[in-house]
CSV table of C-alpha atoms in Angstrom, one decimal:
chain,number,residue,atom,x,y,z
T,1,UNK,CA,0.0,0.0,0.0
T,2,UNK,CA,1.5,3.3,-1.0
T,3,UNK,CA,1.0,6.4,1.1
T,4,UNK,CA,1.0,9.7,-0.7
T,5,UNK,CA,0.9,13.1,0.8
T,6,UNK,CA,1.7,16.7,0.2
T,7,UNK,CA,3.6,18.9,2.6
T,8,UNK,CA,3.0,22.6,3.4
T,9,UNK,CA,5.8,23.5,1.0
T,10,UNK,CA,4.0,21.9,-1.9
T,11,UNK,CA,6.2,18.9,-2.2
T,12,UNK,CA,4.6,15.5,-2.5
T,13,UNK,CA,6.0,12.0,-2.0
T,14,UNK,CA,5.0,8.5,-1.3
T,15,UNK,CA,5.9,6.0,1.4
T,16,UNK,CA,6.1,2.3,0.7
T,17,UNK,CA,6.1,1.4,4.3
T,18,UNK,CA,4.3,-1.9,4.4
T,19,UNK,CA,6.9,-4.3,2.9
T,20,UNK,CA,6.0,-7.1,5.2
T,21,UNK,CA,3.6,-9.8,4.2
T,22,UNK,CA,0.0,-9.5,5.4
T,23,UNK,CA,-2.3,-12.3,6.1
T,24,UNK,CA,-5.8,-11.0,5.8
T,25,UNK,CA,-7.6,-7.8,5.2
T,26,UNK,CA,-8.5,-6.5,8.6
T,27,UNK,CA,-8.0,-2.8,9.3
T,28,UNK,CA,-10.0,-2.6,12.5
T,29,UNK,CA,-6.9,-2.8,14.6
T,30,UNK,CA,-5.1,-0.2,12.5
T,31,UNK,CA,-5.1,2.6,15.0
T,32,UNK,CA,-2.6,5.0,13.4
T,33,UNK,CA,-1.4,6.1,16.7
T,34,UNK,CA,2.1,6.5,15.2
T,35,UNK,CA,3.2,10.0,14.3
T,36,UNK,CA,5.6,9.4,11.5
T,37,UNK,CA,3.8,7.0,9.3
T,38,UNK,CA,5.7,3.9,10.3
T,39,UNK,CA,3.4,1.0,11.2
T,40,UNK,CA,3.8,-1.6,13.8
T,41,UNK,CA,4.5,-4.6,11.7
T,42,UNK,CA,2.1,-6.7,13.7
T,43,UNK,CA,-0.8,-4.3,13.8
T,44,UNK,CA,-1.4,-3.5,10.2
T,45,UNK,CA,-2.8,-6.3,8.1
T,46,UNK,CA,-3.6,-6.3,4.4
T,47,UNK,CA,-4.1,-9.0,1.9
T,48,UNK,CA,-1.8,-7.1,-0.3
T,49,UNK,CA,1.8,-7.0,-1.4
T,50,UNK,CA,3.7,-3.8,-1.6
T,51,UNK,CA,2.4,-1.2,-4.0
T,52,UNK,CA,4.6,0.4,-6.6
T,53,UNK,CA,6.3,3.4,-5.2
T,54,UNK,CA,5.1,6.8,-6.4
T,55,UNK,CA,7.4,9.8,-6.3
T,56,UNK,CA,10.8,9.8,-4.7
T,57,UNK,CA,10.5,8.9,-1.1
T,58,UNK,CA,13.7,8.0,0.8
T,59,UNK,CA,13.4,5.0,3.1
T,60,UNK,CA,14.1,7.3,6.0
T,61,UNK,CA,11.3,9.8,5.2
T,62,UNK,CA,13.4,12.8,6.2
T,63,UNK,CA,10.8,15.3,5.1
T,64,UNK,CA,8.1,13.4,7.0
T,65,UNK,CA,10.1,13.5,10.2
T,66,UNK,CA,10.9,17.1,9.8
T,67,UNK,CA,7.2,17.8,9.3
T,68,UNK,CA,6.2,15.8,12.3
T,69,UNK,CA,8.6,17.7,14.5
T,70,UNK,CA,6.7,20.7,13.4
T,71,UNK,CA,3.4,19.0,14.4
T,72,UNK,CA,4.4,18.3,17.9
T,73,UNK,CA,2.9,21.6,19.2
T,74,UNK,CA,-0.5,20.3,18.1
T,75,UNK,CA,0.0,17.0,19.9
T,76,UNK,CA,1.2,18.9,23.0
T,77,UNK,CA,-2.0,20.9,23.1
T,78,UNK,CA,-4.0,17.8,22.8
T,79,UNK,CA,-4.6,16.1,19.4
T,80,UNK,CA,-7.0,13.2,19.3
T,81,UNK,CA,-7.2,10.7,16.4
T,82,UNK,CA,-10.8,9.9,15.6
T,83,UNK,CA,-11.3,6.6,13.8
T,84,UNK,CA,-13.9,7.3,11.1
T,85,UNK,CA,-14.0,4.5,8.5
T,86,UNK,CA,-16.8,6.2,6.6
T,87,UNK,CA,-17.3,5.8,2.9
T,88,UNK,CA,-16.7,9.0,1.0
T,89,UNK,CA,-19.8,8.2,-1.0
T,90,UNK,CA,-22.0,7.6,2.0
T,91,UNK,CA,-24.0,10.8,1.7
T,92,UNK,CA,-24.5,10.3,-2.1
T,93,UNK,CA,-25.5,6.7,-1.6
T,94,UNK,CA,-28.1,7.7,1.0
T,95,UNK,CA,-29.5,10.2,-1.5
T,96,UNK,CA,-29.4,7.5,-4.2
T,97,UNK,CA,-31.4,5.1,-2.0
T,98,UNK,CA,-33.9,7.9,-1.5
T,99,UNK,CA,-34.3,8.4,-5.2
T,100,UNK,CA,-34.7,4.7,-5.8
T,101,UNK,CA,-37.4,4.5,-3.2
T,102,UNK,CA,-39.2,7.4,-4.8
T,103,UNK,CA,-38.9,5.7,-8.2
T,104,UNK,CA,-40.1,2.4,-6.8
T,105,UNK,CA,-43.0,4.0,-5.0
T,106,UNK,CA,-44.2,5.5,-8.4
T,107,UNK,CA,-43.5,2.3,-10.3
T,108,UNK,CA,-41.0,4.0,-12.6
T,109,UNK,CA,-38.0,2.2,-14.1
T,110,UNK,CA,-35.0,4.5,-14.3
T,111,UNK,CA,-32.1,4.1,-16.8
T,112,UNK,CA,-28.8,6.0,-16.2
T,113,UNK,CA,-27.4,6.8,-19.7
T,114,UNK,CA,-23.7,7.5,-19.7
T,115,UNK,CA,-21.1,8.2,-22.4
T,116,UNK,CA,-18.2,10.4,-23.4
T,117,UNK,CA,-19.1,13.7,-25.0
T,118,UNK,CA,-20.3,13.3,-28.6
T,119,UNK,CA,-20.9,9.6,-28.5
T,120,UNK,CA,-24.5,10.1,-29.4
T,121,UNK,CA,-26.5,9.9,-26.1
T,122,UNK,CA,-28.9,12.6,-27.1
T,123,UNK,CA,-29.5,11.2,-30.6
T,124,UNK,CA,-30.2,7.7,-29.2
T,125,UNK,CA,-32.5,9.2,-26.6
T,126,UNK,CA,-34.4,11.2,-29.2
T,127,UNK,CA,-35.1,8.0,-31.2
T,128,UNK,CA,-35.9,6.2,-27.9
T,129,UNK,CA,-38.4,8.9,-26.8
T,130,UNK,CA,-40.1,8.8,-30.2
T,131,UNK,CA,-40.4,5.0,-29.9
T,132,UNK,CA,-41.8,5.4,-26.3
T,133,UNK,CA,-44.4,7.9,-27.6
T,134,UNK,CA,-45.5,5.6,-30.4
T,135,UNK,CA,-45.6,2.6,-28.1
T,136,UNK,CA,-47.7,4.4,-25.5
T,137,UNK,CA,-44.9,4.4,-22.9
T,138,UNK,CA,-44.8,7.5,-20.8
T,139,UNK,CA,-41.2,8.7,-20.6
T,140,UNK,CA,-39.3,11.4,-18.6
T,141,UNK,CA,-35.8,12.6,-19.0
T,142,UNK,CA,-33.4,14.2,-16.5
T,143,UNK,CA,-30.9,16.0,-18.7
T,144,UNK,CA,-27.5,16.7,-17.3
T,145,UNK,CA,-25.2,19.2,-19.0
T,146,UNK,CA,-22.5,21.4,-17.7
T,147,UNK,CA,-23.9,24.4,-19.6
T,148,UNK,CA,-26.7,25.2,-22.1
T,149,UNK,CA,-30.2,23.8,-22.7
T,150,UNK,CA,-29.4,22.6,-26.2
T,151,UNK,CA,-29.8,18.9,-25.5
T,152,UNK,CA,-33.0,19.5,-23.5
T,153,UNK,CA,-34.4,21.4,-26.5
T,154,UNK,CA,-33.5,18.6,-28.8
T,155,UNK,CA,-35.4,16.2,-26.6
T,156,UNK,CA,-38.5,18.4,-26.4
T,157,UNK,CA,-41.3,17.6,-28.8
T,158,UNK,CA,-41.4,13.8,-28.2
T,159,UNK,CA,-44.1,14.1,-25.6
T,160,UNK,CA,-41.7,13.3,-22.7
T,161,UNK,CA,-41.3,15.3,-19.5
T,162,UNK,CA,-37.9,16.9,-19.6
T,163,UNK,CA,-36.1,18.2,-16.5
T,164,UNK,CA,-32.9,20.0,-17.3
T,165,UNK,CA,-30.0,20.1,-14.8
T,166,UNK,CA,-27.2,22.5,-15.8
T,167,UNK,CA,-24.4,21.4,-13.5
T,168,UNK,CA,-22.6,24.6,-14.2
T,169,UNK,CA,-25.4,26.6,-12.5
T,170,UNK,CA,-25.2,26.3,-8.7
T,171,UNK,CA,-23.5,22.9,-8.6
T,172,UNK,CA,-20.0,23.9,-9.3
T,173,UNK,CA,-19.6,22.8,-12.9
T,174,UNK,CA,-19.8,19.2,-12.0
T,175,UNK,CA,-18.6,16.6,-14.5
T,176,UNK,CA,-21.3,14.1,-13.5
T,177,UNK,CA,-24.7,13.9,-12.0
T,178,UNK,CA,-24.9,12.8,-8.4
T,179,UNK,CA,-27.8,11.6,-6.4
T,180,UNK,CA,-28.7,15.0,-4.7
T,181,UNK,CA,-28.8,16.7,-8.1
T,182,UNK,CA,-31.1,14.1,-9.5
T,183,UNK,CA,-33.3,14.4,-6.3
T,184,UNK,CA,-33.5,18.1,-7.1
T,185,UNK,CA,-34.4,17.4,-10.8
T,186,UNK,CA,-37.1,14.9,-9.7
T,187,UNK,CA,-39.2,17.7,-8.3
T,188,UNK,CA,-39.9,18.8,-11.8
T,189,UNK,CA,-41.1,15.4,-13.0
T,190,UNK,CA,-44.5,13.9,-12.2
T,191,UNK,CA,-43.3,10.4,-11.4
T,192,UNK,CA,-46.7,9.0,-10.9
T,193,UNK,CA,-47.6,9.6,-14.5
T,194,UNK,CA,-44.4,8.0,-15.9
T,195,UNK,CA,-43.3,4.5,-16.8
T,196,UNK,CA,-39.6,5.2,-17.5
T,197,UNK,CA,-37.1,7.9,-16.7
T,198,UNK,CA,-33.9,8.3,-18.6
T,199,UNK,CA,-31.1,10.1,-16.7
T,200,UNK,CA,-28.8,11.5,-19.4
T,201,UNK,CA,-25.6,11.9,-17.5
T,202,UNK,CA,-22.9,14.4,-18.3
T,203,UNK,CA,-20.6,13.3,-21.1
T,204,UNK,CA,-17.5,11.9,-19.3
T,205,UNK,CA,-15.9,8.4,-19.1
T,206,UNK,CA,-14.7,8.7,-15.5
T,207,UNK,CA,-16.9,10.4,-13.0
T,208,UNK,CA,-20.5,9.3,-13.7
T,209,UNK,CA,-19.6,5.7,-13.0
T,210,UNK,CA,-18.7,6.6,-9.4
T,211,UNK,CA,-21.9,8.4,-8.4
T,212,UNK,CA,-25.0,6.2,-7.9
T,213,UNK,CA,-28.0,8.3,-8.9
T,214,UNK,CA,-30.6,5.8,-7.8
T,215,UNK,CA,-31.2,4.3,-11.3
T,216,UNK,CA,-32.2,0.7,-11.8
T,217,UNK,CA,-30.1,0.1,-14.9
T,218,UNK,CA,-27.0,1.7,-16.3
T,219,UNK,CA,-26.5,1.9,-20.1
T,220,UNK,CA,-23.6,3.3,-22.0
T,221,UNK,CA,-23.6,4.8,-25.5
T,222,UNK,CA,-20.2,4.3,-27.0
T,223,UNK,CA,-19.3,5.4,-30.5
T,224,UNK,CA,-17.1,3.0,-32.4
T,225,UNK,CA,-15.3,6.2,-33.6
T,226,UNK,CA,-13.8,6.5,-30.1
T,227,UNK,CA,-11.6,3.5,-30.8
T,228,UNK,CA,-11.8,-0.1,-29.6
T,229,UNK,CA,-9.3,0.2,-26.6
T,230,UNK,CA,-11.3,2.5,-24.3
T,231,UNK,CA,-12.7,-0.3,-22.1
T,232,UNK,CA,-9.1,-1.0,-20.9
T,233,UNK,CA,-8.5,2.7,-20.2
T,234,UNK,CA,-11.7,3.4,-18.4
T,235,UNK,CA,-12.5,0.1,-16.8
T,236,UNK,CA,-14.6,1.6,-14.0
T,237,UNK,CA,-17.1,3.1,-16.4
T,238,UNK,CA,-17.3,0.0,-18.6
T,239,UNK,CA,-17.8,-2.1,-15.5
T,240,UNK,CA,-20.6,0.1,-14.3
T,241,UNK,CA,-22.9,-0.6,-17.2
T,242,UNK,CA,-24.9,-3.7,-18.1
T,243,UNK,CA,-25.5,-2.7,-21.7
T,244,UNK,CA,-23.4,-0.9,-24.3
T,245,UNK,CA,-25.1,0.6,-27.3
T,246,UNK,CA,-22.2,0.6,-29.8
T,247,UNK,CA,-23.1,3.6,-31.9
T,248,UNK,CA,-22.1,5.1,-35.3
T,249,UNK,CA,-21.8,1.6,-36.7
T,250,UNK,CA,-22.4,3.1,-40.2
T,251,UNK,CA,-18.9,4.6,-40.0
T,252,UNK,CA,-17.1,1.2,-39.5
T,253,UNK,CA,-16.1,0.9,-43.2
T,254,UNK,CA,-14.2,4.2,-42.9
T,255,UNK,CA,-12.4,3.3,-39.6
T,256,UNK,CA,-9.5,1.2,-38.5
T,257,UNK,CA,-11.4,0.4,-35.3
T,258,UNK,CA,-12.8,-3.2,-35.3
T,259,UNK,CA,-16.1,-3.8,-33.4
T,260,UNK,CA,-14.9,-7.3,-32.5
T,261,UNK,CA,-11.8,-5.9,-30.8
T,262,UNK,CA,-14.1,-3.6,-28.8
T,263,UNK,CA,-16.1,-6.5,-27.7
T,264,UNK,CA,-13.0,-8.4,-26.7
T,265,UNK,CA,-11.7,-5.5,-24.7
T,266,UNK,CA,-15.0,-4.9,-23.0
T,267,UNK,CA,-15.1,-8.6,-22.1
T,268,UNK,CA,-11.8,-8.2,-20.3
T,269,UNK,CA,-13.3,-5.7,-17.8
T,270,UNK,CA,-17.0,-6.6,-17.9
T,271,UNK,CA,-17.7,-10.1,-19.3
T,272,UNK,CA,-21.4,-9.8,-18.4
T,273,UNK,CA,-22.1,-6.7,-20.5
T,274,UNK,CA,-24.4,-6.9,-23.5
T,275,UNK,CA,-23.3,-5.1,-26.7
T,276,UNK,CA,-26.0,-3.9,-29.2
T,277,UNK,CA,-24.7,-2.2,-32.4
T,278,UNK,CA,-26.8,0.8,-33.4
T,279,UNK,CA,-26.7,3.7,-35.9
T,280,UNK,CA,-29.0,6.6,-36.3
T,281,UNK,CA,-28.7,6.1,-40.1
T,282,UNK,CA,-30.7,3.0,-39.8
T,283,UNK,CA,-33.6,3.2,-37.3
T,284,UNK,CA,-34.2,-0.6,-37.5
T,285,UNK,CA,-30.8,-1.0,-35.8
T,286,UNK,CA,-32.5,0.3,-32.6
T,287,UNK,CA,-35.0,-2.6,-32.5
T,288,UNK,CA,-32.8,-4.8,-30.2
T,289,UNK,CA,-32.4,-1.9,-27.8
T,290,UNK,CA,-36.1,-1.2,-27.7
T,291,UNK,CA,-36.7,-4.9,-27.0
T,292,UNK,CA,-34.1,-4.8,-24.2
T,293,UNK,CA,-35.9,-1.8,-22.8
T,294,UNK,CA,-39.4,-3.3,-23.1
T,295,UNK,CA,-38.3,-6.3,-21.2
T,296,UNK,CA,-37.4,-4.1,-18.2
T,297,UNK,CA,-40.4,-1.8,-18.2
T,298,UNK,CA,-43.4,-2.5,-15.9
T,299,UNK,CA,-46.3,-4.2,-17.5
T,300,UNK,CA,-49.4,-2.1,-17.3
T,301,UNK,CA,-53.1,-3.0,-17.4
B,1,UNK,CA,-11.8,14.7,-12.8
B,2,UNK,CA,-14.1,13.9,-9.9
B,3,UNK,CA,-11.5,14.7,-7.2
B,4,UNK,CA,-13.1,18.0,-6.3
B,5,UNK,CA,-16.4,16.3,-5.7
B,6,UNK,CA,-14.7,13.7,-3.6
B,7,UNK,CA,-13.0,16.4,-1.6
B,8,UNK,CA,-16.3,18.0,-0.9
B,9,UNK,CA,-17.7,14.7,0.3
B,10,UNK,CA,-14.5,14.1,2.4
B,11,UNK,CA,-15.0,17.6,3.9
B,12,UNK,CA,-18.5,16.7,5.0
B,13,UNK,CA,-17.4,13.4,6.6
B,14,UNK,CA,-14.5,15.1,8.3
B,15,UNK,CA,-16.5,18.0,9.7
B,16,UNK,CA,-19.1,15.6,11.1
B,17,UNK,CA,-16.4,13.5,12.8
B,18,UNK,CA,-14.6,16.6,14.1
B,19,UNK,CA,-17.7,17.9,15.9
B,20,UNK,CA,-16.6,21.5,15.8
B,21,UNK,CA,-12.9,20.8,16.7
B,22,UNK,CA,-10.1,22.1,14.5
B,23,UNK,CA,-8.7,19.3,12.2
B,24,UNK,CA,-4.9,18.8,11.9
B,25,UNK,CA,-4.9,15.7,9.7
B,26,UNK,CA,-7.1,13.4,7.6
B,27,UNK,CA,-6.2,10.0,6.3
B,28,UNK,CA,-8.2,8.6,3.4
B,29,UNK,CA,-7.9,5.1,1.8
B,30,UNK,CA,-8.5,5.0,-1.9
B,31,UNK,CA,-8.5,1.9,-4.1
B,32,UNK,CA,-7.0,2.1,-7.6
B,33,UNK,CA,-10.3,1.1,-9.2
B,34,UNK,CA,-11.6,4.5,-8.1
B,35,UNK,CA,-9.4,6.2,-10.7
B,36,UNK,CA,-8.4,8.9,-8.3
B,37,UNK,CA,-5.3,10.8,-9.2
B,38,UNK,CA,-3.5,11.4,-5.8
B,39,UNK,CA,-1.9,14.7,-6.9
B,40,UNK,CA,-5.3,16.0,-8.0
B,41,UNK,CA,-7.0,14.9,-4.8
B,42,UNK,CA,-4.4,16.7,-2.7
B,43,UNK,CA,-4.6,19.8,-5.0
B,44,UNK,CA,-8.4,19.9,-4.6
B,45,UNK,CA,-8.1,19.3,-0.8
B,46,UNK,CA,-5.8,22.4,-0.7
B,47,UNK,CA,-8.7,24.3,-2.2
B,48,UNK,CA,-11.0,23.0,0.5
B,49,UNK,CA,-8.5,24.1,3.1
B,50,UNK,CA,-8.2,27.6,1.6
B,51,UNK,CA,-11.9,27.9,1.5
B,52,UNK,CA,-12.0,26.8,5.2
B,53,UNK,CA,-9.4,29.4,6.1
B,54,UNK,CA,-11.6,32.1,4.7
B,55,UNK,CA,-14.5,30.8,6.8
B,56,UNK,CA,-14.4,29.1,10.2
B,57,UNK,CA,-10.9,27.8,9.6
B,58,UNK,CA,-11.6,24.3,11.1
B,59,UNK,CA,-9.9,22.6,8.1
B,60,UNK,CA,-7.2,25.2,7.4
B,61,UNK,CA,-4.5,23.0,9.0
B,62,UNK,CA,-5.9,19.7,7.9
B,63,UNK,CA,-3.1,17.8,6.1
B,64,UNK,CA,-4.3,14.9,4.0
B,65,UNK,CA,-2.5,11.6,3.7
B,66,UNK,CA,-3.7,9.1,1.1
B,67,UNK,CA,-3.4,5.3,1.4
B,68,UNK,CA,-3.6,3.8,-2.0
B,69,UNK,CA,-4.8,0.2,-2.3
B,70,UNK,CA,-4.0,-1.9,-5.4
B,71,UNK,CA,-6.6,-4.1,-7.1
B,72,UNK,CA,-6.9,-7.7,-6.0
B,73,UNK,CA,-9.3,-10.1,-7.8
B,74,UNK,CA,-10.8,-13.2,-6.3
B,75,UNK,CA,-11.8,-16.0,-8.6
B,76,UNK,CA,-15.2,-17.7,-7.8
B,77,UNK,CA,-14.1,-20.7,-9.8
B,78,UNK,CA,-10.7,-21.7,-8.4
B,79,UNK,CA,-10.5,-19.4,-5.3
B,80,UNK,CA,-7.2,-17.9,-6.4
B,81,UNK,CA,-6.6,-14.3,-5.5
B,82,UNK,CA,-4.6,-12.2,-7.9
B,83,UNK,CA,-2.9,-8.9,-7.4
B,84,UNK,CA,-3.4,-6.7,-10.5
B,85,UNK,CA,-0.1,-5.1,-11.3
B,86,UNK,CA,-1.0,-3.3,-14.6
B,87,UNK,CA,-3.9,-3.8,-17.0
B,88,UNK,CA,-7.2,-4.7,-15.4
B,89,UNK,CA,-8.6,-7.9,-16.9
B,90,UNK,CA,-11.6,-9.5,-15.3
B,91,UNK,CA,-10.1,-12.9,-15.8
B,92,UNK,CA,-8.5,-15.3,-13.5
B,93,UNK,CA,-4.9,-16.0,-14.6
B,94,UNK,CA,-5.0,-19.4,-12.8
B,95,UNK,CA,-8.1,-20.9,-14.5
B,96,UNK,CA,-9.1,-18.2,-17.0
B,97,UNK,CA,-12.6,-18.0,-15.5
B,98,UNK,CA,-14.3,-14.6,-15.9
B,99,UNK,CA,-16.1,-15.0,-12.6
B,100,UNK,CA,-13.8,-12.7,-10.7
B,101,UNK,CA,-14.6,-9.9,-8.4
B,102,UNK,CA,-12.4,-7.2,-6.9
B,103,UNK,CA,-11.8,-7.9,-3.2
B,104,UNK,CA,-9.5,-4.8,-2.9
B,105,UNK,CA,-9.2,-1.7,-5.0
B,106,UNK,CA,-12.7,-0.2,-4.6
B,107,UNK,CA,-12.0,1.4,-1.2
B,108,UNK,CA,-13.0,5.0,-0.8
B,109,UNK,CA,-13.0,5.8,2.9
B,110,UNK,CA,-12.1,8.5,5.4
B,111,UNK,CA,-10.0,6.4,7.9
B,112,UNK,CA,-9.1,8.9,10.6
B,113,UNK,CA,-9.4,12.5,11.5
B,114,UNK,CA,-6.9,14.2,13.8
B,115,UNK,CA,-8.6,16.9,15.9
B,116,UNK,CA,-7.1,19.5,18.2
B,117,UNK,CA,-8.8,19.3,21.5
B,118,UNK,CA,-10.0,22.5,23.1
B,119,UNK,CA,-7.6,24.1,25.6
B,120,UNK,CA,-8.6,25.9,28.8
B,121,UNK,CA,-9.6,28.9,26.7
B,122,UNK,CA,-12.1,26.9,24.7
B,123,UNK,CA,-14.6,25.7,27.3
B,124,UNK,CA,-18.0,24.6,26.1
B,125,UNK,CA,-16.9,22.0,23.5
B,126,UNK,CA,-19.0,19.0,23.9
B,127,UNK,CA,-16.3,16.6,25.3
B,128,UNK,CA,-15.3,19.1,27.9
B,129,UNK,CA,-18.6,20.5,28.9
B,130,UNK,CA,-19.2,18.0,31.6
B,131,UNK,CA,-15.7,18.5,33.1
B,132,UNK,CA,-16.2,22.2,33.0
B,133,UNK,CA,-19.6,22.0,34.8
B,134,UNK,CA,-18.0,19.9,37.5
B,135,UNK,CA,-15.5,22.6,38.2
B,136,UNK,CA,-18.1,24.5,40.1
B,137,UNK,CA,-19.0,27.6,38.1
């Protein structure tokens, strides 16, 4: 396990201070009462080998000792170490559970739609909303964008309820939607009159995967033009989805990217994911996606 | 990319744990599967500290230390555990089964918070209120 920290002078370095073998993965007894980041070899157990060193730490940690000398005043006036062990996502996950409870109470199925910018989320959603309208399925959209209402305007006119969330306005320009934001957007949707809600997340291959918004299913729109290797570079995102709509398949003849290579790379990080090739140039290509969706919607009447 | 959001969440966890006491140190444990860049997390945490310094100052001195945890996969087929050194493949190198799950590497925790206890000049903090009352005001 590497330890990485920054000092007041702006320098950063890492410690590799757990070279000993560990038998299991029990951190409860890891009290951190030490003041110079050395650990009692018997009191710190991981099921892990040493992590690669980051930065240029010397085994003696001279900077760390110097800093800790500076910290002693704090200890002398009484510093207490509080064991916390709280998930950084705890608050978001609580809000996500609240969202899910609201969706379940209204009998609405919620699909989180993620992609990088320009992969075609909004185009796929427009076709999907048109299909929902024609099939008598009542749809809503929570549209996340850092700025502008352009996508929300593109999705108007399909008879769906659209709730726009500009994450640049009041939410600090977030690169993803989180559960409290979605809870805020829900107030503008009449859940009881809906069958399905699509959460169009902010275009980004890293952050949306980390924040549970309370959706029942996560779907990714991935354009084959993005290359076939991205599942290996962004494994968290590709692990977070159960279905990948492989978009812009009409462009395959003009590309070096091979859809089969994409499937193989996806299988390395998420063997269970389903891949459905689609293209907006051929609306029949959406049929398997609509069938996938139908199978997950509540049956009415 | 999501490091600022994480730091805002860390701030909330830390302030709750500190119960009004000034914080001098925070330890977080982050698994490699979280795709957190440690330098970015520390940079964003500095922003949180500066913001605190302009307000109540409780986090102004709160240095962050990050424990990084590598990814370990456990195979449901053969039981083998594998430390992932480089590329993540959800595949057991022992039996080539795809029924593997990460057992480490998804951690995202605030482990400890160091707080400065109130001195004689800071009576009224919760932990000391009882002792202060006992001193016969």
